[in-house]
Amino acid sequence: MKRRSIRVSKEQAGERLGALLAGALGLSRSDAERLVAGGAAYVEGRRCRRPAQALSAGQTVTVVLEEAGRSALAAPPTALPLAVLFEDEQLIAVDKPAGVSAQPTPAHTGASLADQV
């Protein structure tokens, strides 16, 4: 996995996440915003999908650039069809295929079961 961490300086305080990543990584703003919206950016260890998130001095921003040899900017894999075992207004039970992450983690930026449900 290829990732990069950036410590927000006093001069960068108040800057938006998408703009910070665009400048630090040499990306276009639209590519930086796609990284953030795709779940590849973390602020203080918590996933942030809002490119407009204002940052404070001292915060650490981590971005996953590549996972398992695949760029985070590559088109996301197609969602697998899920076998719904039970569903009502408050609960859904599905048969989760092996190898599909149950929830997003810092080590996995692709589609997870939580993203598909």
GROMACS .gro file of C-alpha atoms in nm:
model
  117
    1MET     CA    1   0.000   0.000   0.000
    2LYS     CA    2   0.131   0.342  -0.094
    3ARG     CA    3   0.022   0.629   0.126
    4ARG     CA    4   0.138   0.976   0.214
    5SER     CA    5   0.093   1.171   0.538
    6ILE     CA    6   0.090   1.550   0.557
    7ARG     CA    7   0.108   1.754   0.877
    8VAL     CA    8  -0.101   2.073   0.846
    9SER     CA    9   0.119   2.377   0.917
   10LYS     CA   10   0.008   2.707   1.068
   11GLU     CA   11   0.019   2.860   0.719
   12GLN     CA   12  -0.213   2.585   0.586
   13ALA     CA   13  -0.463   2.614   0.873
   14GLY     CA   14  -0.810   2.688   0.740
   15GLU     CA   15  -0.729   2.538   0.401
   16ARG     CA   16  -0.977   2.287   0.262
   17LEU     CA   17  -0.882   1.919   0.240
   18GLY     CA   18  -0.917   1.898  -0.139
   19ALA     CA   19  -0.702   2.206  -0.194
   20LEU     CA   20  -0.434   2.085   0.050
   21LEU     CA   21  -0.406   1.748  -0.125
   22ALA     CA   22  -0.401   1.908  -0.471
   23GLY     CA   23  -0.110   2.131  -0.372
   24ALA     CA   24   0.084   1.872  -0.173
   25LEU     CA   25   0.050   1.592  -0.428
   26GLY     CA   26   0.065   1.797  -0.748
   27LEU     CA   27  -0.284   1.687  -0.854
   28SER     CA   28  -0.563   1.880  -1.016
   29ARG     CA   29  -0.833   1.990  -0.772
   30SER     CA   30  -1.083   1.755  -0.935
   31ASP     CA   31  -0.849   1.456  -0.892
   32ALA     CA   32  -0.782   1.552  -0.529
   33GLU     CA   33  -1.157   1.581  -0.467
   34ARG     CA   34  -1.211   1.239  -0.629
   35LEU     CA   35  -0.954   1.089  -0.389
   36VAL     CA   36  -1.137   1.240  -0.093
   37ALA     CA   37  -1.486   1.146  -0.215
   38GLY     CA   38  -1.363   0.792  -0.288
   39GLY     CA   39  -1.265   0.743   0.076
   40ALA     CA   40  -0.886   0.757   0.033
   41ALA     CA   41  -0.830   1.053   0.272
   42TYR     CA   42  -0.806   1.043   0.651
   43VAL     CA   43  -0.788   1.336   0.892
   44GLU     CA   44  -0.644   1.239   1.228
   45GLY     CA   45  -0.702   0.872   1.143
   46ARG     CA   46  -1.071   0.914   1.058
   47ARG     CA   47  -1.196   0.876   0.703
   48CYS     CA   48  -1.314   1.206   0.557
   49ARG     CA   49  -1.515   1.216   0.235
   50ARG     CA   50  -1.568   1.595   0.234
   51PRO     CA   51  -1.322   1.783   0.010
   52ALA     CA   52  -1.445   2.110   0.167
   53GLN     CA   53  -1.343   1.999   0.520
   54ALA     CA   54  -1.148   2.287   0.676
   55LEU     CA   55  -0.822   2.182   0.842
   56SER     CA   56  -0.653   2.302   1.160
   57ALA     CA   57  -0.282   2.346   1.231
   58GLY     CA   58  -0.121   2.030   1.364
   59GLN     CA   59  -0.372   1.789   1.212
   60THR     CA   60  -0.234   1.491   1.021
   61VAL     CA   61  -0.386   1.413   0.683
   62THR     CA   62  -0.315   1.070   0.534
   63VAL     CA   63  -0.408   0.975   0.180
   64VAL     CA   64  -0.396   0.625   0.030
   65LEU     CA   65  -0.254   0.662  -0.320
   66GLU     CA   66  -0.228   0.298  -0.418
   67GLU     CA   67  -0.363  -0.024  -0.275
   68ALA     CA   68  -0.263  -0.369  -0.398
   69GLY     CA   69  -0.099  -0.212  -0.704
   70ARG     CA   70  -0.414  -0.020  -0.796
   71SER     CA   71  -0.437   0.360  -0.796
   72ALA     CA   72  -0.700   0.515  -0.571
   73LEU     CA   73  -0.797   0.729  -0.873
   74ALA     CA   74  -0.876   0.423  -1.085
   75ALA     CA   75  -1.240   0.345  -1.153
   76PRO     CA   76  -1.391   0.158  -0.857
   77PRO     CA   77  -1.463  -0.211  -0.901
   78THR     CA   78  -1.818  -0.300  -0.983
   79ALA     CA   79  -2.033  -0.396  -0.688
   80LEU     CA   80  -2.095  -0.763  -0.637
   81PRO     CA   81  -2.455  -0.879  -0.631
   82LEU     CA   82  -2.556  -0.946  -0.272
   83ALA     CA   83  -2.787  -1.229  -0.169
   84VAL     CA   84  -3.044  -1.070   0.062
   85LEU     CA   85  -3.150  -1.325   0.323
   86PHE     CA   86  -3.393  -1.103   0.513
   87GLU     CA   87  -3.506  -0.742   0.490
   88ASP     CA   88  -3.757  -0.522   0.669
   89GLU     CA   89  -3.774  -0.150   0.755
   90GLN     CA   90  -3.506  -0.171   1.027
   91LEU     CA   91  -3.287  -0.469   0.940
   92ILE     CA   92  -3.118  -0.634   0.646
   93ALA     CA   93  -2.931  -0.965   0.646
   94VAL     CA   94  -2.707  -1.048   0.351
   95ASP     CA   95  -2.476  -1.332   0.258
   96LYS     CA   96  -2.137  -1.150   0.247
   97PRO     CA   97  -1.896  -1.303  -0.005
   98ALA     CA   98  -1.549  -1.397   0.120
   99GLY     CA   99  -1.288  -1.129   0.052
  100VAL     CA  100  -1.532  -0.837   0.070
  101SER     CA  101  -1.454  -0.601   0.356
  102ALA     CA  102  -1.745  -0.556   0.597
  103GLN     CA  103  -1.668  -0.188   0.655
  104PRO     CA  104  -1.421   0.074   0.530
  105THR     CA  105  -1.081   0.074   0.701
  106PRO     CA  106  -0.761   0.276   0.657
  107ALA     CA  107  -0.608  -0.028   0.486
  108HIS     CA  108  -0.894  -0.074   0.237
  109THR     CA  109  -1.036   0.200   0.014
  110GLY     CA  110  -1.244  -0.011  -0.223
  111ALA     CA  111  -1.610  -0.095  -0.196
  112SER     CA  112  -1.711  -0.252   0.134
  113LEU     CA  113  -2.031  -0.426   0.237
  114ALA     CA  114  -2.137  -0.109   0.423
  115ASP     CA  115  -2.086   0.094   0.102
  116GLN     CA  116  -2.298  -0.152  -0.100
  117VAL     CA  117  -2.587  -0.172   0.144
   0.00000   0.00000   0.00000
